[in-house]
mmCIF file of C-alpha atoms in Angstrom:
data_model
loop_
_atom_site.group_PDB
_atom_site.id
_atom_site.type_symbol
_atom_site.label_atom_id
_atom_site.label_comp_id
_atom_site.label_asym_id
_atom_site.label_seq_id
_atom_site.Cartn_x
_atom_site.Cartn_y
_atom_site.Cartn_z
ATOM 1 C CA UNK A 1231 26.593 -41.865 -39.624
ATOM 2 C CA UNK A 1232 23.435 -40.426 -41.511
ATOM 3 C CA UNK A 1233 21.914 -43.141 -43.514
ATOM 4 C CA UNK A 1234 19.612 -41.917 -46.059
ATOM 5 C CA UNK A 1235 16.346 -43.701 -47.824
ATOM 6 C CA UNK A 1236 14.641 -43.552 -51.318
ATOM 7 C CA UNK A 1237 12.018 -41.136 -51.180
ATOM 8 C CA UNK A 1238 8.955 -43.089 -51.701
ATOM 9 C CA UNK A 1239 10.311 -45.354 -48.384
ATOM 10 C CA UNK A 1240 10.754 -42.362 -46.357
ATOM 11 C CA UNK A 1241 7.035 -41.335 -47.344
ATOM 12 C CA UNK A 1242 5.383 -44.223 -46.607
ATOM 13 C CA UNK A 1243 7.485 -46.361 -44.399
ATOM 14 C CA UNK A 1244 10.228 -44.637 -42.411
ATOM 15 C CA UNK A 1245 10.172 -42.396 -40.802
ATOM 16 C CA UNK A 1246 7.102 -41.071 -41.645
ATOM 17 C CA UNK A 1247 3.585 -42.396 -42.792
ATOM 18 C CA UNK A 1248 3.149 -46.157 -41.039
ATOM 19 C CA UNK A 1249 6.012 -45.888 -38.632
ATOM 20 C CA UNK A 1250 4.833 -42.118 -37.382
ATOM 21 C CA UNK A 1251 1.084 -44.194 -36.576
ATOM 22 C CA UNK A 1252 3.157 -47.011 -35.178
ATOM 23 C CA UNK A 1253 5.623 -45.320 -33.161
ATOM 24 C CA UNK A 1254 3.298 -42.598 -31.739
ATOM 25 C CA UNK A 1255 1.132 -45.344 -29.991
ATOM 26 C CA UNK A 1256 4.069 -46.996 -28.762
ATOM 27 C CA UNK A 1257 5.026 -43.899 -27.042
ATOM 28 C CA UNK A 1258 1.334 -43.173 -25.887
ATOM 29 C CA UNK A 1259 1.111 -46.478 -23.886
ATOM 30 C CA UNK A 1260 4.788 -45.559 -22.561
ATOM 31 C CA UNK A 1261 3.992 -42.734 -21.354
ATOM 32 C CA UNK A 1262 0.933 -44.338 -20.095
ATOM 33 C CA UNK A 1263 2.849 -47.204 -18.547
ATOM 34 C CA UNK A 1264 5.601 -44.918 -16.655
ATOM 35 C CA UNK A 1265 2.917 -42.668 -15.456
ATOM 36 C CA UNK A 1266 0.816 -45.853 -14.076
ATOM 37 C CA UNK A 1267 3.899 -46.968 -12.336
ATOM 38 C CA UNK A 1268 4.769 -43.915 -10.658
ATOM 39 C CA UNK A 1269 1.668 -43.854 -9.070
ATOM 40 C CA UNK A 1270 1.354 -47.788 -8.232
ATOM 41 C CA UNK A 1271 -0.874 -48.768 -11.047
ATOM 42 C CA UNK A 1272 -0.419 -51.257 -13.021
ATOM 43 C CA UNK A 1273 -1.392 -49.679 -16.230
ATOM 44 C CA UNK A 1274 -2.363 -50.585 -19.847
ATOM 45 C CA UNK A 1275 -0.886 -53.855 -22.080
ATOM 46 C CA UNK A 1276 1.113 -52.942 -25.000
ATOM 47 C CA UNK A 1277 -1.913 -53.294 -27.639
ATOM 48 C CA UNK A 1278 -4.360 -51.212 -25.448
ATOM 49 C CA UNK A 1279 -3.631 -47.722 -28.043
ATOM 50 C CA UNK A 1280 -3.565 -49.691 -30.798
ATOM 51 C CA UNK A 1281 -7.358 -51.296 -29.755
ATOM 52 C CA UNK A 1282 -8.460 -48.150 -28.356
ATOM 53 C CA UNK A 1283 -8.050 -46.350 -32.018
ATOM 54 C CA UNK A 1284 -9.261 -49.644 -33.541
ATOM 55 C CA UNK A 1285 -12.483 -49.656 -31.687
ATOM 56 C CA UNK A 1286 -12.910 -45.773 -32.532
ATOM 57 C CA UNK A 1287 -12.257 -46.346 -36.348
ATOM 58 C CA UNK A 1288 -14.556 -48.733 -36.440
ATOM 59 C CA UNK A 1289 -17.171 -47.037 -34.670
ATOM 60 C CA UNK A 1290 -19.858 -44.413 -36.386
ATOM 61 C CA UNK A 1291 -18.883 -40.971 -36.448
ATOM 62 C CA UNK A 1292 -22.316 -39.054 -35.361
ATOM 63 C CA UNK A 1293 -22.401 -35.064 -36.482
ATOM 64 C CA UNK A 1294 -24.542 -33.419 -33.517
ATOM 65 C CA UNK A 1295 -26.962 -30.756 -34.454
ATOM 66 C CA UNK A 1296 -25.898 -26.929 -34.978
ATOM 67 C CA UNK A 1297 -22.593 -27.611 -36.581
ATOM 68 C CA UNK A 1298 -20.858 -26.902 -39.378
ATOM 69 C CA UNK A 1299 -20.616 -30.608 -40.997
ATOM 70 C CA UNK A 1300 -17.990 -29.725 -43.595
ATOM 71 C CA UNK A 1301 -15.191 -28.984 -40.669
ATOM 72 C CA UNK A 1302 -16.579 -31.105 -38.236
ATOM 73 C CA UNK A 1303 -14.842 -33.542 -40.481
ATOM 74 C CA UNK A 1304 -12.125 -31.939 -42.170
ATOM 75 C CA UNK A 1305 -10.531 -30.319 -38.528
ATOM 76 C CA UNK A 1306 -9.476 -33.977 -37.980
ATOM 77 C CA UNK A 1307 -7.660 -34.356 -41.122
ATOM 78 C CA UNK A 1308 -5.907 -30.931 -40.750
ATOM 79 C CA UNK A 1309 -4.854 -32.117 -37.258
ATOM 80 C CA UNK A 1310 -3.667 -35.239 -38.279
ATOM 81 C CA UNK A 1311 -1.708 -34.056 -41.757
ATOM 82 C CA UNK A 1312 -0.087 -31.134 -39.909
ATOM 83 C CA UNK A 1313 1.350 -33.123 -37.770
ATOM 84 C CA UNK A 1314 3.120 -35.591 -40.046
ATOM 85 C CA UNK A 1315 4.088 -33.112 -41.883
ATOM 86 C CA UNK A 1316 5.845 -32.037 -39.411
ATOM 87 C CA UNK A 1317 7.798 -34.819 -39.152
ATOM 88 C CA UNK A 1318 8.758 -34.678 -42.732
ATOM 89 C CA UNK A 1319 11.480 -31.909 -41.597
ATOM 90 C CA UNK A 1320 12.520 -33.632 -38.512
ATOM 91 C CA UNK A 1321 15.441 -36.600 -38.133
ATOM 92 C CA UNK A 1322 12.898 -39.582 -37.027
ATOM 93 C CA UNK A 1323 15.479 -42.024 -35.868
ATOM 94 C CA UNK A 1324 18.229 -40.420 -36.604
ATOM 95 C CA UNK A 1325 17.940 -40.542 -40.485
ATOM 96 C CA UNK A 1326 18.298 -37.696 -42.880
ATOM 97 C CA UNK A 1327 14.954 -36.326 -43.566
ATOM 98 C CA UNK A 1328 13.878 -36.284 -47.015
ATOM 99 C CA UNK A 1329 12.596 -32.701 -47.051
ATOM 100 C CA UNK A 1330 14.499 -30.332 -45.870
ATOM 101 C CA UNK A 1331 15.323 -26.286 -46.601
ATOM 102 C CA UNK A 1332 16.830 -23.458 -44.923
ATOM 103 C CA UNK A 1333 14.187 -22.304 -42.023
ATOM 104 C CA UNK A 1334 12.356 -24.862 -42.009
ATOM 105 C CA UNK A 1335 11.990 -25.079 -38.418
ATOM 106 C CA UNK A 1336 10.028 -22.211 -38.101
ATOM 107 C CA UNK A 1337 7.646 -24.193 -40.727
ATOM 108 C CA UNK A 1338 7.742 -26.840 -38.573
ATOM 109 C CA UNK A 1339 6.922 -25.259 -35.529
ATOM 110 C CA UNK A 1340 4.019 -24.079 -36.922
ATOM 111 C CA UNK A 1341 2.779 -26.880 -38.451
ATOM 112 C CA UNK A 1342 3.029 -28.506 -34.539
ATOM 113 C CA UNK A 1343 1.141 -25.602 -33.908
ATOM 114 C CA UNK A 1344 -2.267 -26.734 -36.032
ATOM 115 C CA UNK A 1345 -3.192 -29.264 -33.240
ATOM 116 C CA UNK A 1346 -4.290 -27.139 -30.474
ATOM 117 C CA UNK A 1347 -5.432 -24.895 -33.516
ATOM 118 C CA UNK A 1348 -7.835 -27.030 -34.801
ATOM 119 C CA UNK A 1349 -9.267 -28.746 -31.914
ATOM 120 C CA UNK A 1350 -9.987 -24.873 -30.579
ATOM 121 C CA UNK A 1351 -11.896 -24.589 -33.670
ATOM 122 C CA UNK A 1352 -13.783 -27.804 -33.415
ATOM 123 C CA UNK A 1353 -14.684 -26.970 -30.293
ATOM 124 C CA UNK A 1354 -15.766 -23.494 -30.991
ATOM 125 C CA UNK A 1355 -17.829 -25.178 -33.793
ATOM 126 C CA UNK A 1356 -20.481 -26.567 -31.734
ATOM 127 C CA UNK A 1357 -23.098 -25.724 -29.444
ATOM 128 C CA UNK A 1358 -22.420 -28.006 -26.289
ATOM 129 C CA UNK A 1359 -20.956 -25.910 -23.607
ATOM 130 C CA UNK A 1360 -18.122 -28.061 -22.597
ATOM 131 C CA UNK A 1361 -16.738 -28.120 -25.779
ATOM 132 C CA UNK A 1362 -16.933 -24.098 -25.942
ATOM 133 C CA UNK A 1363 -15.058 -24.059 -22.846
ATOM 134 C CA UNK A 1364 -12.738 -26.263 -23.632
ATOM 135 C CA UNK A 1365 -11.939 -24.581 -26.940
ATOM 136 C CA UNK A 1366 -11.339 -21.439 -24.756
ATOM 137 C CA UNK A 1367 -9.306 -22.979 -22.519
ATOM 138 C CA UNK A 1368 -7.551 -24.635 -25.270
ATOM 139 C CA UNK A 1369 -6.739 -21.430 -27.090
ATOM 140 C CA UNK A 1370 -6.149 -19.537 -24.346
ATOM 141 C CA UNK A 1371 -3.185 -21.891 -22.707
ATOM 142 C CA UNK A 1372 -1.459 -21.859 -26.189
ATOM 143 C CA UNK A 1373 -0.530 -18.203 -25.907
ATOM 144 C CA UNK A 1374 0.794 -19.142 -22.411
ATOM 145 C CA UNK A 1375 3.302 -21.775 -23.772
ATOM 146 C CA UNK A 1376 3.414 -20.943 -27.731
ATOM 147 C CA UNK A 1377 6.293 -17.648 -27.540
ATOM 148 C CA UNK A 1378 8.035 -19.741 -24.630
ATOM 149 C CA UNK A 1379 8.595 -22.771 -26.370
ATOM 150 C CA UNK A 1380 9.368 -21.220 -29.925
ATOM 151 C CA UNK A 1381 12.500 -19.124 -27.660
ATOM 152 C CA UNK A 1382 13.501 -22.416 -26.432
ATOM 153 C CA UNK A 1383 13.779 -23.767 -30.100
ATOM 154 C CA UNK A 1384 15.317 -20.723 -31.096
ATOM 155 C CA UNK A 1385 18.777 -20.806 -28.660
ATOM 156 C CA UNK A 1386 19.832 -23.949 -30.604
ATOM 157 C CA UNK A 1387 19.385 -22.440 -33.248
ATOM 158 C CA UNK A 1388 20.906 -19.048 -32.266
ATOM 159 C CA UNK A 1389 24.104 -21.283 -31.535
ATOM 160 C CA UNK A 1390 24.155 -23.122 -34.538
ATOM 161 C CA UNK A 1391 23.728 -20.216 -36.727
ATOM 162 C CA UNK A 1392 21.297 -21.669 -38.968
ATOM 163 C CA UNK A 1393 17.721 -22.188 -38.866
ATOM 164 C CA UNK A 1394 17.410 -25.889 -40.675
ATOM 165 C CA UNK A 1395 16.420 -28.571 -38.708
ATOM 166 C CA UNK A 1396 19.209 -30.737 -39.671
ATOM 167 C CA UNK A 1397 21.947 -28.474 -39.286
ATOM 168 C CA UNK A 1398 21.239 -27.738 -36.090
ATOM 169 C CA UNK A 1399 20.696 -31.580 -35.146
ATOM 170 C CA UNK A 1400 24.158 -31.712 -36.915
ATOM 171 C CA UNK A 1401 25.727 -28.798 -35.030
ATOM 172 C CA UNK A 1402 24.057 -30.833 -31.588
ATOM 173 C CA UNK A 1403 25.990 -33.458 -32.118
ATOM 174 C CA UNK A 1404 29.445 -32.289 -32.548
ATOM 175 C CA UNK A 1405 29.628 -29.970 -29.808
ATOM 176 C CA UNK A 1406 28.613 -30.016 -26.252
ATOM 177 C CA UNK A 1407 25.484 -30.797 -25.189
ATOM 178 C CA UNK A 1408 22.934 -27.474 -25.515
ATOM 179 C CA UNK A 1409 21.538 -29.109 -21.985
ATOM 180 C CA UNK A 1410 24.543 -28.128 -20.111
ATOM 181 C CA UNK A 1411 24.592 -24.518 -22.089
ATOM 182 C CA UNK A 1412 21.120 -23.633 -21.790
ATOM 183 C CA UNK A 1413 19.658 -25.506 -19.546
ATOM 184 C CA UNK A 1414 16.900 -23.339 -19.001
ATOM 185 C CA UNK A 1415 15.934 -23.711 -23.001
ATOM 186 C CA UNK A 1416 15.854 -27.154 -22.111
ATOM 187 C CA UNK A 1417 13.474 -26.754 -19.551
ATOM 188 C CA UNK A 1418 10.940 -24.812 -21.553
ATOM 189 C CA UNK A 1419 10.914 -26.655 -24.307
ATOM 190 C CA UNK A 1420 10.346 -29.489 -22.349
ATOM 191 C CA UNK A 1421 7.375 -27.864 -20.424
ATOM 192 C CA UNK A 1422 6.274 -26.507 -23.345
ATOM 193 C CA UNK A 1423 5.556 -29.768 -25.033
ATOM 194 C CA UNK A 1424 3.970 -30.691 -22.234
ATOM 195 C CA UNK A 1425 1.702 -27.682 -22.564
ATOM 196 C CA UNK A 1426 1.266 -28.145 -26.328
ATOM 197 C CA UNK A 1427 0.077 -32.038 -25.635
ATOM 198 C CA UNK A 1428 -2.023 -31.131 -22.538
ATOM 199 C CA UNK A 1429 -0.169 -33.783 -20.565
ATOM 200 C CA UNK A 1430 -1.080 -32.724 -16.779
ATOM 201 C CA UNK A 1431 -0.304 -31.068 -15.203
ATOM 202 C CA UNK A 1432 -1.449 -28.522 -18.028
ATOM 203 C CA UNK A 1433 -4.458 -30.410 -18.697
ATOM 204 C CA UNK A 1434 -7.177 -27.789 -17.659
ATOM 205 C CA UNK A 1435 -8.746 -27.679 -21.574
ATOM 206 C CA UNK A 1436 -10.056 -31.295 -21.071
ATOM 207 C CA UNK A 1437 -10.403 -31.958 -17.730
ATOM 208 C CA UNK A 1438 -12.681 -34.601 -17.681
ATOM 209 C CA UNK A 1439 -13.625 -34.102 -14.188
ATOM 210 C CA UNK A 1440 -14.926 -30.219 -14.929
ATOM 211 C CA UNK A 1441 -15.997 -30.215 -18.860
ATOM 212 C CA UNK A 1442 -16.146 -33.830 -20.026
ATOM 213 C CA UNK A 1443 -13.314 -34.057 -22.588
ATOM 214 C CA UNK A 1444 -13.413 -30.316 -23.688
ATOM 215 C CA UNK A 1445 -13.111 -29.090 -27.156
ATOM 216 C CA UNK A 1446 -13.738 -33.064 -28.482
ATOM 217 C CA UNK A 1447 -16.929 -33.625 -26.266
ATOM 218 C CA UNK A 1448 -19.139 -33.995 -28.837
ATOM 219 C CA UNK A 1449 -16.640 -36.015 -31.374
ATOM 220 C CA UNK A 1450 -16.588 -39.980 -31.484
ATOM 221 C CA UNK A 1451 -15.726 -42.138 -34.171
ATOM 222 C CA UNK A 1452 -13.471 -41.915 -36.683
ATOM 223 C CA UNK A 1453 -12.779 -37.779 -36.141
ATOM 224 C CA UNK A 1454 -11.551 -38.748 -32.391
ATOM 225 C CA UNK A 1455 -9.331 -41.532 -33.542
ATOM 226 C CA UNK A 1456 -7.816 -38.748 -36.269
ATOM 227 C CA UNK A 1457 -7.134 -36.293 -32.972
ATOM 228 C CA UNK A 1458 -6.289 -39.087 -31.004
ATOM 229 C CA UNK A 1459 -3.443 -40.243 -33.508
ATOM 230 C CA UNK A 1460 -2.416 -36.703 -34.178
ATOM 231 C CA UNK A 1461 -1.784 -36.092 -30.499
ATOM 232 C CA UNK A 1462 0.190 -39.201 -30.523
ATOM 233 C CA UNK A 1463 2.710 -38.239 -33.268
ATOM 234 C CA UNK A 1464 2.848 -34.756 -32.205
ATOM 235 C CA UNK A 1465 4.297 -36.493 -28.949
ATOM 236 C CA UNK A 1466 6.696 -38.280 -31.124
ATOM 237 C CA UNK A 1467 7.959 -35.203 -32.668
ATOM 238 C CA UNK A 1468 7.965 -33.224 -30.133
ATOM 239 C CA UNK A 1469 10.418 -35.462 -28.609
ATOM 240 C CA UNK A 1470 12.116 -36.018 -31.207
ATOM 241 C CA UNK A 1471 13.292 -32.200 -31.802
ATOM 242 C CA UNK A 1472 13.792 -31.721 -27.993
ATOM 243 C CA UNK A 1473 16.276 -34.842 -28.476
ATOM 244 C CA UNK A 1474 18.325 -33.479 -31.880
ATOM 245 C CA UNK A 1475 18.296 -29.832 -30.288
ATOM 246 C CA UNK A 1476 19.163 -30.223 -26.459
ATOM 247 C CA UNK A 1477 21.102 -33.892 -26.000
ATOM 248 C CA UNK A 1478 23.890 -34.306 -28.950
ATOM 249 C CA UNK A 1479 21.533 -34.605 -32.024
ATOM 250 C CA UNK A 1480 20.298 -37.786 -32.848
ATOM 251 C CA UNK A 1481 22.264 -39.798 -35.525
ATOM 252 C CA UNK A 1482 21.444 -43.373 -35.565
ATOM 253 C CA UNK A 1483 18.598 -45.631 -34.018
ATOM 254 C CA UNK A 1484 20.065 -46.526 -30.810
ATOM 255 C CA UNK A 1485 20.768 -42.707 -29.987
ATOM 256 C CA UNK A 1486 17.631 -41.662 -31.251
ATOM 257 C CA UNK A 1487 15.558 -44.260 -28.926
ATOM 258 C CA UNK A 1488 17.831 -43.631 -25.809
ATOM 259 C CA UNK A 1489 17.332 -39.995 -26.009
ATOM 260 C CA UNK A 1490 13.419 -39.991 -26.640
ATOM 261 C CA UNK A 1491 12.644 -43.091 -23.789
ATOM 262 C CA UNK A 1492 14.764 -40.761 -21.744
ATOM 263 C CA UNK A 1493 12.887 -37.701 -21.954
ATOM 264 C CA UNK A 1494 9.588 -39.411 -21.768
ATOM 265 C CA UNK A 1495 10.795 -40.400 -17.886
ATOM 266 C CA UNK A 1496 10.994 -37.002 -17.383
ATOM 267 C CA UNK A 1497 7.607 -35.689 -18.687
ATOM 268 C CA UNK A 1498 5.990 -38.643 -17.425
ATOM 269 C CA UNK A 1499 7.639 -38.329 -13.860
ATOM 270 C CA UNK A 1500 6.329 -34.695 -13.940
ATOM 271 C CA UNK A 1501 2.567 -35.721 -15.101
ATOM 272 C CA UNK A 1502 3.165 -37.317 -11.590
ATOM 273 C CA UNK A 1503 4.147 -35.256 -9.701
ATOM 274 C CA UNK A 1504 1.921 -32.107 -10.013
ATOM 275 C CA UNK A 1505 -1.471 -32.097 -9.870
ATOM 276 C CA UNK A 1506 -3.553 -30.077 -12.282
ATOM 277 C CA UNK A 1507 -3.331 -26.000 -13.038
ATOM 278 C CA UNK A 1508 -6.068 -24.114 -13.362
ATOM 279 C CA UNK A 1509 -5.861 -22.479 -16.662
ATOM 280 C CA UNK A 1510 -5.493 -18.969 -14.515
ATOM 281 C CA UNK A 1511 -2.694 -20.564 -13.487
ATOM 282 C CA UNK A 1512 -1.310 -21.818 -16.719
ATOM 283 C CA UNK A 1513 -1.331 -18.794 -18.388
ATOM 284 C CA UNK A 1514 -0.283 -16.242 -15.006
ATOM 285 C CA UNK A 1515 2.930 -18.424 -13.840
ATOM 286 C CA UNK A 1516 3.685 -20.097 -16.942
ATOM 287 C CA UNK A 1517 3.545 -16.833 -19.092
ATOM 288 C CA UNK A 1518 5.087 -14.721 -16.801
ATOM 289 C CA UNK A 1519 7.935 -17.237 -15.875
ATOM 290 C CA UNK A 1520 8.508 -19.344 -18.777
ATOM 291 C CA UNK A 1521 8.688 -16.804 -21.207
ATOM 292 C CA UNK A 1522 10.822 -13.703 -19.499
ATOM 293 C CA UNK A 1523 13.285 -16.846 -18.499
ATOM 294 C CA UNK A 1524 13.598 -18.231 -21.846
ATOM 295 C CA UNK A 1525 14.272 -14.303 -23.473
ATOM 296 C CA UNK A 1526 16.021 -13.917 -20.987
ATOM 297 C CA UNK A 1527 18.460 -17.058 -21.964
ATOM 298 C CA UNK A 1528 17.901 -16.330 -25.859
ATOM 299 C CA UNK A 1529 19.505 -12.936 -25.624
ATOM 300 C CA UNK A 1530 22.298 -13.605 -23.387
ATOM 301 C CA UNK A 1531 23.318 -17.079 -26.236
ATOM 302 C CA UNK A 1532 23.100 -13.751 -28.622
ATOM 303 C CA UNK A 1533 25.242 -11.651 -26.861
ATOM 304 C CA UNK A 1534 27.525 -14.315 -26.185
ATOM 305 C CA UNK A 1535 27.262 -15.022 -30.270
#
């Protein structure tokens, strides 16, 4: 049953706004939990995103020398706002979004897009070297996973014969699961995510143990926190369209938290599992693989249609 909510709710409230900033650190110190636990840790408490953003907020935001100070503060912002915008087109737990057209899931996926844009350019921005390689790095993966996970997104939508966000979700959920139909779409998209988070194993643009933290090296403060929290929702979203496209839609709460927690496992099982690609690696296999596998499934769902 699709519940909808006054616009000014669904703004502020939910599902976007306060419960995007809410929800996307409860799913950062899940993921942070599960991936602690696979590997015999004990792991963060509950509040530990929620002080760690705290304690950034509240901290000073310094501007190193040789920058451009103008979008060494806006890049944040743009990070941030695309990616609860995002979620403006997508059914957060299971409700109707309040903004919704025909193709806007192409909008959408570039809008989840902006994060790994920006950061590339805020790294590119500065002088320090780390953060010039990391930008590179950055910028470079995205080509690896971008076309594969847009083809993923696409076979749903192939299927469903529409290219709204909703309709497909709606399609998803009276039919069989896509999972069991394309199962490698489901697999890409998954990866993918991974890739467009840099959740290791694709982790190479900030790898603290070669360039620091990367393309944010020289951030602190309140522009961290900003990519920090973007990151975090992107997750959220991410998840959330994997969900509505691949397992039977989401529809309600219950279905929408199942399906999300459940897919989490996964990525945080494989964050485990694999240790980190070098970004040669990244783009060879994952390019190479990824993408001829997921045209591969996209035209055979169109020859089929």
């Amino acid at each position: 049953m699709n519940i909808t909510l006054p616009p000014i709710v669904t703004l502020l409230l939910v599902p976007g706004g306060l419960f995007l900033l809410a929800g996307g650190l409860v799913y950062e110190w899940a993921d942070r939990k599960l991936v602690a636990r696979f590997q015999n840790r004990v792991g963060p408490r509950w509040f530990q995103p929620l002080a760690d953003v705290t304690k950034l907020l509240a901290k000073e935001e310094v501007v190193p020398d040789g920058v451009n100070r103008f979008l060494h503060r806006a890049l944040p912002v743009v990070a941030l706002t695309g990616a609860l915008t995002a979620a403006l087109y997508v059914p957060m737990l299971g409700l109707v979004p309040q903004y919704t057209f025909r193709g806007d899931l192409i909008v959408t996926l570039y809008l989840l897009s902006l994060m790994t844009l920006t950061m590339g350019v805020a790294g590119a921005n500065t002088i320090n070297r780390f953060s010039i390689v990391g930008a590179t790095r950055a910028l470079t993966q995205m080509f690896s996973y971008e076309a594969p996970f847009l083809l993923a997104m696409l076979g749903p939508a192939v299927v469903a014969n529409t290219w709204q966000i909703t309709a497909i979700n709606q399609y998803a959920a009276s039919h069989l699961w896509l999972i069991l139909t394309q199962p490698i779409g489901f697999l890409v998209a998954l990866v993918g995510l991974m890739g467009k988070l840099e959740l290791p194993p694709f982790d190479a643009p900030e790898a603290e143990t070669e360039i620091v933290a990367g393309a944010l090296t020289e951030y602190s403060g309140r522009g961290f926190a900003l990519f920090k929290i973007g990151r975090d929702v992107e997750l959220f979203v991410g998840l959330t369209l994997v969900a509505a496209f691949y397992l039977g839609g989401v529809s309600n709460p219950i279905e929408f938290g199942v399906k999300t927690v459940a897919l989490l496992l996964i990525t945080a099982g494989l964050q485990s599992l694999f240790a980190r690609l070098r970004i040669d690696q990244t783009v060879g296999l994952w390019w190479r693989i990824g993408a001829l596998l997921a045209l591969a499934q996209l035209l055979f769902v169109v020859f089929i249609r």
